[in-house]
Amino acid sequence: MTIIKAGVIGLFVVLLCGAAARAGMVTSPNGKFSIWTPDPWTVTKKRSGITAENPKQSVYVVAAPVGVVDADNLDEQARAFVDNEIDDMKITKDEESKYQGFPARTLQGTGRDEGDDIVFQCIVVDPGGDRDVLAVLIYGDAKAMQENNAVEKILSSLKPL
């Protein structure tokens, strides 16, 4: 194989990593976690996270490490993660919990996205040690969120790696 062919193949592989992928278990680009997304959702890997949307573009997922350096606790990290994604965020439910044995925070609430009213659910998990805190946020139109039976499955599919 020539150097040019190897370079073209390498470039193609890099482009695929940033492009849309099909559903199933999807591992983050940095290899730190995976989540499940249903078929035929569009899944995109970006930097260290994953975004996904349903075919009607009415429900969205953002899964990523939480990079809030100045947050003192998991509650602050969860709120900052959601606040970064959702405009006019109002939390209606905030619970401390355990997720696969790890400390976790679950949030639910309302907000706005690009001028539209939305509802959201989020789980933020601290897998301990020197591993990054991880978050999965799902949001969209209230009716679409209620009708979408994949919401709970996506939230419960987060796997720290």
mmCIF file with all atom_site columns, C-alpha atoms in Angstrom:
data_model
loop_
_atom_site.group_PDB
_atom_site.id
_atom_site.type_symbol
_atom_site.label_atom_id
_atom_site.label_alt_id
_atom_site.label_comp_id
_atom_site.label_asym_id
_atom_site.label_entity_id
_atom_site.label_seq_id
_atom_site.pdbx_PDB_ins_code
_atom_site.Cartn_x
_atom_site.Cartn_y
_atom_site.Cartn_z
_atom_site.occupancy
_atom_site.B_iso_or_equiv
_atom_site.pdbx_formal_charge
_atom_site.auth_seq_id
_atom_site.auth_comp_id
_atom_site.auth_asym_id
_atom_site.auth_atom_id
_atom_site.pdbx_PDB_model_num
ATOM 1   C CA . MET A 1 1   ? 0.000   0.000  0.000  1.00 0.00 ? 1   MET A CA 1
ATOM 2   C CA . THR A 1 2   ? 1.360   3.370  -0.914 1.00 0.00 ? 2   THR A CA 1
ATOM 3   C CA . ILE A 1 3   ? 1.717   6.224  1.555  1.00 0.00 ? 3   ILE A CA 1
ATOM 4   C CA . ILE A 1 4   ? -0.979  8.171  -0.314 1.00 0.00 ? 4   ILE A CA 1
ATOM 5   C CA . LYS A 1 5   ? -3.472  5.288  -0.059 1.00 0.00 ? 5   LYS A CA 1
ATOM 6   C CA . ALA A 1 6   ? -2.706  4.868  3.649  1.00 0.00 ? 6   ALA A CA 1
ATOM 7   C CA . GLY A 1 7   ? -3.210  8.611  4.163  1.00 0.00 ? 7   GLY A CA 1
ATOM 8   C CA . VAL A 1 8   ? -6.544  8.572  2.306  1.00 0.00 ? 8   VAL A CA 1
ATOM 9   C CA . ILE A 1 9   ? -7.757  5.584  4.336  1.00 0.00 ? 9   ILE A CA 1
ATOM 10  C CA . GLY A 1 10  ? -6.651  7.271  7.578  1.00 0.00 ? 10  GLY A CA 1
ATOM 11  C CA . LEU A 1 11  ? -8.462  10.484 6.628  1.00 0.00 ? 11  LEU A CA 1
ATOM 12  C CA . PHE A 1 12  ? -11.606 8.503  5.789  1.00 0.00 ? 12  PHE A CA 1
ATOM 13  C CA . VAL A 1 13  ? -11.529 6.798  9.210  1.00 0.00 ? 13  VAL A CA 1
ATOM 14  C CA . VAL A 1 14  ? -11.119 10.169 10.964 1.00 0.00 ? 14  VAL A CA 1
ATOM 15  C CA . LEU A 1 15  ? -14.055 11.628 9.014  1.00 0.00 ? 15  LEU A CA 1
ATOM 16  C CA . LEU A 1 16  ? -16.242 8.665  9.924  1.00 0.00 ? 16  LEU A CA 1
ATOM 17  C CA . CYS A 1 17  ? -15.570 9.229  13.634 1.00 0.00 ? 17  CYS A CA 1
ATOM 18  C CA . GLY A 1 18  ? -17.062 12.733 13.417 1.00 0.00 ? 18  GLY A CA 1
ATOM 19  C CA . ALA A 1 19  ? -19.909 11.776 11.091 1.00 0.00 ? 19  ALA A CA 1
ATOM 20  C CA . ALA A 1 20  ? -23.343 10.436 11.829 1.00 0.00 ? 20  ALA A CA 1
ATOM 21  C CA . ALA A 1 21  ? -23.589 6.802  12.853 1.00 0.00 ? 21  ALA A CA 1
ATOM 22  C CA . ARG A 1 22  ? -26.400 4.302  13.181 1.00 0.00 ? 22  ARG A CA 1
ATOM 23  C CA . ALA A 1 23  ? -28.089 3.360  16.422 1.00 0.00 ? 23  ALA A CA 1
ATOM 24  C CA . GLY A 1 24  ? -27.220 0.715  19.021 1.00 0.00 ? 24  GLY A CA 1
ATOM 25  C CA . MET A 1 25  ? -24.577 0.905  21.744 1.00 0.00 ? 25  MET A CA 1
ATOM 26  C CA . VAL A 1 26  ? -22.410 3.896  20.889 1.00 0.00 ? 26  VAL A CA 1
ATOM 27  C CA . THR A 1 27  ? -19.031 4.494  22.537 1.00 0.00 ? 27  THR A CA 1
ATOM 28  C CA . SER A 1 28  ? -17.816 8.045  23.081 1.00 0.00 ? 28  SER A CA 1
ATOM 29  C CA . PRO A 1 29  ? -14.879 9.213  20.940 1.00 0.00 ? 29  PRO A CA 1
ATOM 30  C CA . ASN A 1 30  ? -12.621 9.256  24.023 1.00 0.00 ? 30  ASN A CA 1
ATOM 31  C CA . GLY A 1 31  ? -13.701 5.716  24.994 1.00 0.00 ? 31  GLY A CA 1
ATOM 32  C CA . LYS A 1 32  ? -14.881 6.733  28.493 1.00 0.00 ? 32  LYS A CA 1
ATOM 33  C CA . PHE A 1 33  ? -18.552 5.717  28.221 1.00 0.00 ? 33  PHE A CA 1
ATOM 34  C CA . SER A 1 34  ? -21.236 4.265  25.986 1.00 0.00 ? 34  SER A CA 1
ATOM 35  C CA . ILE A 1 35  ? -24.990 4.765  25.627 1.00 0.00 ? 35  ILE A CA 1
ATOM 36  C CA . TRP A 1 36  ? -27.733 3.052  23.670 1.00 0.00 ? 36  TRP A CA 1
ATOM 37  C CA . THR A 1 37  ? -29.720 4.893  21.028 1.00 0.00 ? 37  THR A CA 1
ATOM 38  C CA . PRO A 1 38  ? -32.636 3.461  19.066 1.00 0.00 ? 38  PRO A CA 1
ATOM 39  C CA . ASP A 1 39  ? -32.743 2.809  15.367 1.00 0.00 ? 39  ASP A CA 1
ATOM 40  C CA . PRO A 1 40  ? -33.282 4.956  13.209 1.00 0.00 ? 40  PRO A CA 1
ATOM 41  C CA . TRP A 1 41  ? -32.002 7.851  15.348 1.00 0.00 ? 41  TRP A CA 1
ATOM 42  C CA . THR A 1 42  ? -29.133 9.907  13.970 1.00 0.00 ? 42  THR A CA 1
ATOM 43  C CA . VAL A 1 43  ? -26.070 9.662  16.204 1.00 0.00 ? 43  VAL A CA 1
ATOM 44  C CA . THR A 1 44  ? -23.062 11.978 15.993 1.00 0.00 ? 44  THR A CA 1
ATOM 45  C CA . LYS A 1 45  ? -19.806 11.728 17.911 1.00 0.00 ? 45  LYS A CA 1
ATOM 46  C CA . LYS A 1 46  ? -18.239 15.067 18.770 1.00 0.00 ? 46  LYS A CA 1
ATOM 47  C CA . ARG A 1 47  ? -15.037 15.693 20.736 1.00 0.00 ? 47  ARG A CA 1
ATOM 48  C CA . SER A 1 48  ? -15.598 13.606 23.868 1.00 0.00 ? 48  SER A CA 1
ATOM 49  C CA . GLY A 1 49  ? -19.386 13.306 23.648 1.00 0.00 ? 49  GLY A CA 1
ATOM 50  C CA . ILE A 1 50  ? -22.310 11.916 21.716 1.00 0.00 ? 50  ILE A CA 1
ATOM 51  C CA . THR A 1 51  ? -25.386 13.682 20.365 1.00 0.00 ? 51  THR A CA 1
ATOM 52  C CA . ALA A 1 52  ? -28.456 12.012 18.911 1.00 0.00 ? 52  ALA A CA 1
ATOM 53  C CA . GLU A 1 53  ? -31.866 12.957 17.594 1.00 0.00 ? 53  GLU A CA 1
ATOM 54  C CA . ASN A 1 54  ? -34.982 11.067 16.627 1.00 0.00 ? 54  ASN A CA 1
ATOM 55  C CA . PRO A 1 55  ? -36.094 11.087 12.972 1.00 0.00 ? 55  PRO A CA 1
ATOM 56  C CA . LYS A 1 56  ? -38.764 13.755 13.604 1.00 0.00 ? 56  LYS A CA 1
ATOM 57  C CA . GLN A 1 57  ? -36.143 15.990 15.260 1.00 0.00 ? 57  GLN A CA 1
ATOM 58  C CA . SER A 1 58  ? -38.369 16.405 18.299 1.00 0.00 ? 58  SER A CA 1
ATOM 59  C CA . VAL A 1 59  ? -36.246 14.566 20.908 1.00 0.00 ? 59  VAL A CA 1
ATOM 60  C CA . TYR A 1 60  ? -32.517 15.149 21.418 1.00 0.00 ? 60  TYR A CA 1
ATOM 61  C CA . VAL A 1 61  ? -29.783 13.479 23.474 1.00 0.00 ? 61  VAL A CA 1
ATOM 62  C CA . VAL A 1 62  ? -26.497 14.942 24.688 1.00 0.00 ? 62  VAL A CA 1
ATOM 63  C CA . ALA A 1 63  ? -24.107 12.586 26.494 1.00 0.00 ? 63  ALA A CA 1
ATOM 64  C CA . ALA A 1 64  ? -20.692 13.773 27.597 1.00 0.00 ? 64  ALA A CA 1
ATOM 65  C CA . PRO A 1 65  ? -18.191 14.061 30.415 1.00 0.00 ? 65  PRO A CA 1
ATOM 66  C CA . VAL A 1 66  ? -19.058 16.973 32.693 1.00 0.00 ? 66  VAL A CA 1
ATOM 67  C CA . GLY A 1 67  ? -16.261 19.503 32.563 1.00 0.00 ? 67  GLY A CA 1
ATOM 68  C CA . VAL A 1 68  ? -17.301 21.850 35.373 1.00 0.00 ? 68  VAL A CA 1
ATOM 69  C CA . VAL A 1 69  ? -14.049 22.558 37.180 1.00 0.00 ? 69  VAL A CA 1
ATOM 70  C CA . ASP A 1 70  ? -15.427 24.993 39.756 1.00 0.00 ? 70  ASP A CA 1
ATOM 71  C CA . ALA A 1 71  ? -18.410 22.862 40.824 1.00 0.00 ? 71  ALA A CA 1
ATOM 72  C CA . ASP A 1 72  ? -18.088 21.673 44.420 1.00 0.00 ? 72  ASP A CA 1
ATOM 73  C CA . ASN A 1 73  ? -20.492 18.742 44.229 1.00 0.00 ? 73  ASN A CA 1
ATOM 74  C CA . LEU A 1 74  ? -22.479 16.488 41.934 1.00 0.00 ? 74  LEU A CA 1
ATOM 75  C CA . ASP A 1 75  ? -25.607 18.654 42.252 1.00 0.00 ? 75  ASP A CA 1
ATOM 76  C CA . GLU A 1 76  ? -23.748 21.722 40.965 1.00 0.00 ? 76  GLU A CA 1
ATOM 77  C CA . GLN A 1 77  ? -22.216 19.700 38.137 1.00 0.00 ? 77  GLN A CA 1
ATOM 78  C CA . ALA A 1 78  ? -25.635 18.357 37.089 1.00 0.00 ? 78  ALA A CA 1
ATOM 79  C CA . ARG A 1 79  ? -27.240 21.794 37.113 1.00 0.00 ? 79  ARG A CA 1
ATOM 80  C CA . ALA A 1 80  ? -24.346 23.363 35.188 1.00 0.00 ? 80  ALA A CA 1
ATOM 81  C CA . PHE A 1 81  ? -24.454 20.628 32.535 1.00 0.00 ? 81  PHE A CA 1
ATOM 82  C CA . VAL A 1 82  ? -28.191 21.105 31.932 1.00 0.00 ? 82  VAL A CA 1
ATOM 83  C CA . ASP A 1 83  ? -27.955 24.894 32.117 1.00 0.00 ? 83  ASP A CA 1
ATOM 84  C CA . ASN A 1 84  ? -25.271 24.815 29.419 1.00 0.00 ? 84  ASN A CA 1
ATOM 85  C CA . GLU A 1 85  ? -27.652 22.998 27.028 1.00 0.00 ? 85  GLU A CA 1
ATOM 86  C CA . ILE A 1 86  ? -31.112 24.342 27.942 1.00 0.00 ? 86  ILE A CA 1
ATOM 87  C CA . ASP A 1 87  ? -32.249 27.979 27.947 1.00 0.00 ? 87  ASP A CA 1
ATOM 88  C CA . ASP A 1 88  ? -34.486 29.261 30.782 1.00 0.00 ? 88  ASP A CA 1
ATOM 89  C CA . MET A 1 89  ? -34.017 25.973 32.660 1.00 0.00 ? 89  MET A CA 1
ATOM 90  C CA . LYS A 1 90  ? -36.409 25.293 35.542 1.00 0.00 ? 90  LYS A CA 1
ATOM 91  C CA . ILE A 1 91  ? -35.831 22.142 37.578 1.00 0.00 ? 91  ILE A CA 1
ATOM 92  C CA . THR A 1 92  ? -39.014 20.450 38.770 1.00 0.00 ? 92  THR A CA 1
ATOM 93  C CA . LYS A 1 93  ? -37.413 17.309 40.201 1.00 0.00 ? 93  LYS A CA 1
ATOM 94  C CA . ASP A 1 94  ? -33.908 16.887 41.633 1.00 0.00 ? 94  ASP A CA 1
ATOM 95  C CA . GLU A 1 95  ? -32.916 13.646 43.353 1.00 0.00 ? 95  GLU A CA 1
ATOM 96  C CA . GLU A 1 96  ? -29.741 12.160 44.728 1.00 0.00 ? 96  GLU A CA 1
ATOM 97  C CA . SER A 1 97  ? -29.530 8.505  43.766 1.00 0.00 ? 97  SER A CA 1
ATOM 98  C CA . LYS A 1 98  ? -27.273 5.594  42.925 1.00 0.00 ? 98  LYS A CA 1
ATOM 99  C CA . TYR A 1 99  ? -26.625 4.412  39.395 1.00 0.00 ? 99  TYR A CA 1
ATOM 100 C CA . GLN A 1 100 ? -24.889 1.049  38.972 1.00 0.00 ? 100 GLN A CA 1
ATOM 101 C CA . GLY A 1 101 ? -23.545 1.583  42.496 1.00 0.00 ? 101 GLY A CA 1
ATOM 102 C CA . PHE A 1 102 ? -22.124 5.039  41.724 1.00 0.00 ? 102 PHE A CA 1
ATOM 103 C CA . PRO A 1 103 ? -23.323 8.350  43.202 1.00 0.00 ? 103 PRO A CA 1
ATOM 104 C CA . ALA A 1 104 ? -25.745 9.997  40.782 1.00 0.00 ? 104 ALA A CA 1
ATOM 105 C CA . ARG A 1 105 ? -28.065 12.946 40.415 1.00 0.00 ? 105 ARG A CA 1
ATOM 106 C CA . THR A 1 106 ? -31.286 12.892 38.394 1.00 0.00 ? 106 THR A CA 1
ATOM 107 C CA . LEU A 1 107 ? -32.959 16.059 37.212 1.00 0.00 ? 107 LEU A CA 1
ATOM 108 C CA . GLN A 1 108 ? -36.208 16.766 35.393 1.00 0.00 ? 108 GLN A CA 1
ATOM 109 C CA . GLY A 1 109 ? -37.629 20.054 34.312 1.00 0.00 ? 109 GLY A CA 1
ATOM 110 C CA . THR A 1 110 ? -38.618 22.498 31.638 1.00 0.00 ? 110 THR A CA 1
ATOM 111 C CA . GLY A 1 111 ? -36.870 25.076 29.519 1.00 0.00 ? 111 GLY A CA 1
ATOM 112 C CA . ARG A 1 112 ? -36.489 26.424 26.026 1.00 0.00 ? 112 ARG A CA 1
ATOM 113 C CA . ASP A 1 113 ? -34.465 25.296 23.041 1.00 0.00 ? 113 ASP A CA 1
ATOM 114 C CA . GLU A 1 114 ? -34.182 27.613 20.050 1.00 0.00 ? 114 GLU A CA 1
ATOM 115 C CA . GLY A 1 115 ? -37.327 29.416 21.218 1.00 0.00 ? 115 GLY A CA 1
ATOM 116 C CA . ASP A 1 116 ? -39.420 26.263 21.698 1.00 0.00 ? 116 ASP A CA 1
ATOM 117 C CA . ASP A 1 117 ? -40.767 25.053 25.041 1.00 0.00 ? 117 ASP A CA 1
ATOM 118 C CA . ILE A 1 118 ? -39.239 21.724 26.024 1.00 0.00 ? 118 ILE A CA 1
ATOM 119 C CA . VAL A 1 119 ? -39.062 19.256 28.899 1.00 0.00 ? 119 VAL A CA 1
ATOM 120 C CA . PHE A 1 120 ? -35.899 17.418 29.910 1.00 0.00 ? 120 PHE A CA 1
ATOM 121 C CA . GLN A 1 121 ? -34.555 14.517 31.931 1.00 0.00 ? 121 GLN A CA 1
ATOM 122 C CA . CYS A 1 122 ? -30.928 14.161 32.939 1.00 0.00 ? 122 CYS A CA 1
ATOM 123 C CA . ILE A 1 123 ? -28.731 11.783 34.877 1.00 0.00 ? 123 ILE A CA 1
ATOM 124 C CA . VAL A 1 124 ? -25.242 12.708 36.058 1.00 0.00 ? 124 VAL A CA 1
ATOM 125 C CA . VAL A 1 125 ? -23.025 9.909  37.385 1.00 0.00 ? 125 VAL A CA 1
ATOM 126 C CA . ASP A 1 126 ? -19.731 10.024 39.264 1.00 0.00 ? 126 ASP A CA 1
ATOM 127 C CA . PRO A 1 127 ? -17.918 6.737  38.511 1.00 0.00 ? 127 PRO A CA 1
ATOM 128 C CA . GLY A 1 128 ? -15.259 7.600  41.100 1.00 0.00 ? 128 GLY A CA 1
ATOM 129 C CA . GLY A 1 129 ? -11.512 7.544  41.122 1.00 0.00 ? 129 GLY A CA 1
ATOM 130 C CA . ASP A 1 130 ? -9.970  9.882  38.628 1.00 0.00 ? 130 ASP A CA 1
ATOM 131 C CA . ARG A 1 131 ? -12.653 9.150  36.022 1.00 0.00 ? 131 ARG A CA 1
ATOM 132 C CA . ASP A 1 132 ? -14.760 11.983 34.615 1.00 0.00 ? 132 ASP A CA 1
ATOM 133 C CA . VAL A 1 133 ? -18.282 12.656 35.868 1.00 0.00 ? 133 VAL A CA 1
ATOM 134 C CA . LEU A 1 134 ? -20.653 11.624 33.048 1.00 0.00 ? 134 LEU A CA 1
ATOM 135 C CA . ALA A 1 135 ? -24.038 13.016 32.017 1.00 0.00 ? 135 ALA A CA 1
ATOM 136 C CA . VAL A 1 136 ? -26.892 12.090 29.714 1.00 0.00 ? 136 VAL A CA 1
ATOM 137 C CA . LEU A 1 137 ? -29.497 14.747 28.925 1.00 0.00 ? 137 LEU A CA 1
ATOM 138 C CA . ILE A 1 138 ? -32.644 14.056 26.917 1.00 0.00 ? 138 ILE A CA 1
ATOM 139 C CA . TYR A 1 139 ? -34.944 16.881 25.922 1.00 0.00 ? 139 TYR A CA 1
ATOM 140 C CA . GLY A 1 140 ? -37.668 17.784 23.485 1.00 0.00 ? 140 GLY A CA 1
ATOM 141 C CA . ASP A 1 141 ? -41.260 18.691 22.946 1.00 0.00 ? 141 ASP A CA 1
ATOM 142 C CA . ALA A 1 142 ? -43.374 17.514 25.914 1.00 0.00 ? 142 ALA A CA 1
ATOM 143 C CA . LYS A 1 143 ? -45.675 15.363 23.763 1.00 0.00 ? 143 LYS A CA 1
ATOM 144 C CA . ALA A 1 144 ? -42.768 13.770 21.880 1.00 0.00 ? 144 ALA A CA 1
ATOM 145 C CA . MET A 1 145 ? -40.943 13.031 25.142 1.00 0.00 ? 145 MET A CA 1
ATOM 146 C CA . GLN A 1 146 ? -44.051 11.437 26.646 1.00 0.00 ? 146 GLN A CA 1
ATOM 147 C CA . GLU A 1 147 ? -44.732 9.330  23.556 1.00 0.00 ? 147 GLU A CA 1
ATOM 148 C CA . ASN A 1 148 ? -41.132 8.237  23.089 1.00 0.00 ? 148 ASN A CA 1
ATOM 149 C CA . ASN A 1 149 ? -40.702 4.939  24.915 1.00 0.00 ? 149 ASN A CA 1
ATOM 150 C CA . ALA A 1 150 ? -36.909 5.064  24.394 1.00 0.00 ? 150 ALA A CA 1
ATOM 151 C CA . VAL A 1 151 ? -36.284 7.928  26.857 1.00 0.00 ? 151 VAL A CA 1
ATOM 152 C CA . GLU A 1 152 ? -35.942 5.761  29.974 1.00 0.00 ? 152 GLU A CA 1
ATOM 153 C CA . LYS A 1 153 ? -33.945 3.102  28.124 1.00 0.00 ? 153 LYS A CA 1
ATOM 154 C CA . ILE A 1 154 ? -31.450 5.706  26.876 1.00 0.00 ? 154 ILE A CA 1
ATOM 155 C CA . LEU A 1 155 ? -31.051 7.199  30.374 1.00 0.00 ? 155 LEU A CA 1
ATOM 156 C CA . SER A 1 156 ? -30.543 3.792  31.942 1.00 0.00 ? 156 SER A CA 1
ATOM 157 C CA . SER A 1 157 ? -28.067 2.630  29.257 1.00 0.00 ? 157 SER A CA 1
ATOM 158 C CA . LEU A 1 158 ? -25.135 4.856  30.299 1.00 0.00 ? 158 LEU A CA 1
ATOM 159 C CA . LYS A 1 159 ? -22.087 2.674  30.924 1.00 0.00 ? 159 LYS A CA 1
ATOM 160 C CA . PRO A 1 160 ? -18.876 4.176  32.286 1.00 0.00 ? 160 PRO A CA 1
ATOM 161 C CA . LEU A 1 161 ? -15.948 2.378  30.652 1.00 0.00 ? 161 LEU A CA 1
#
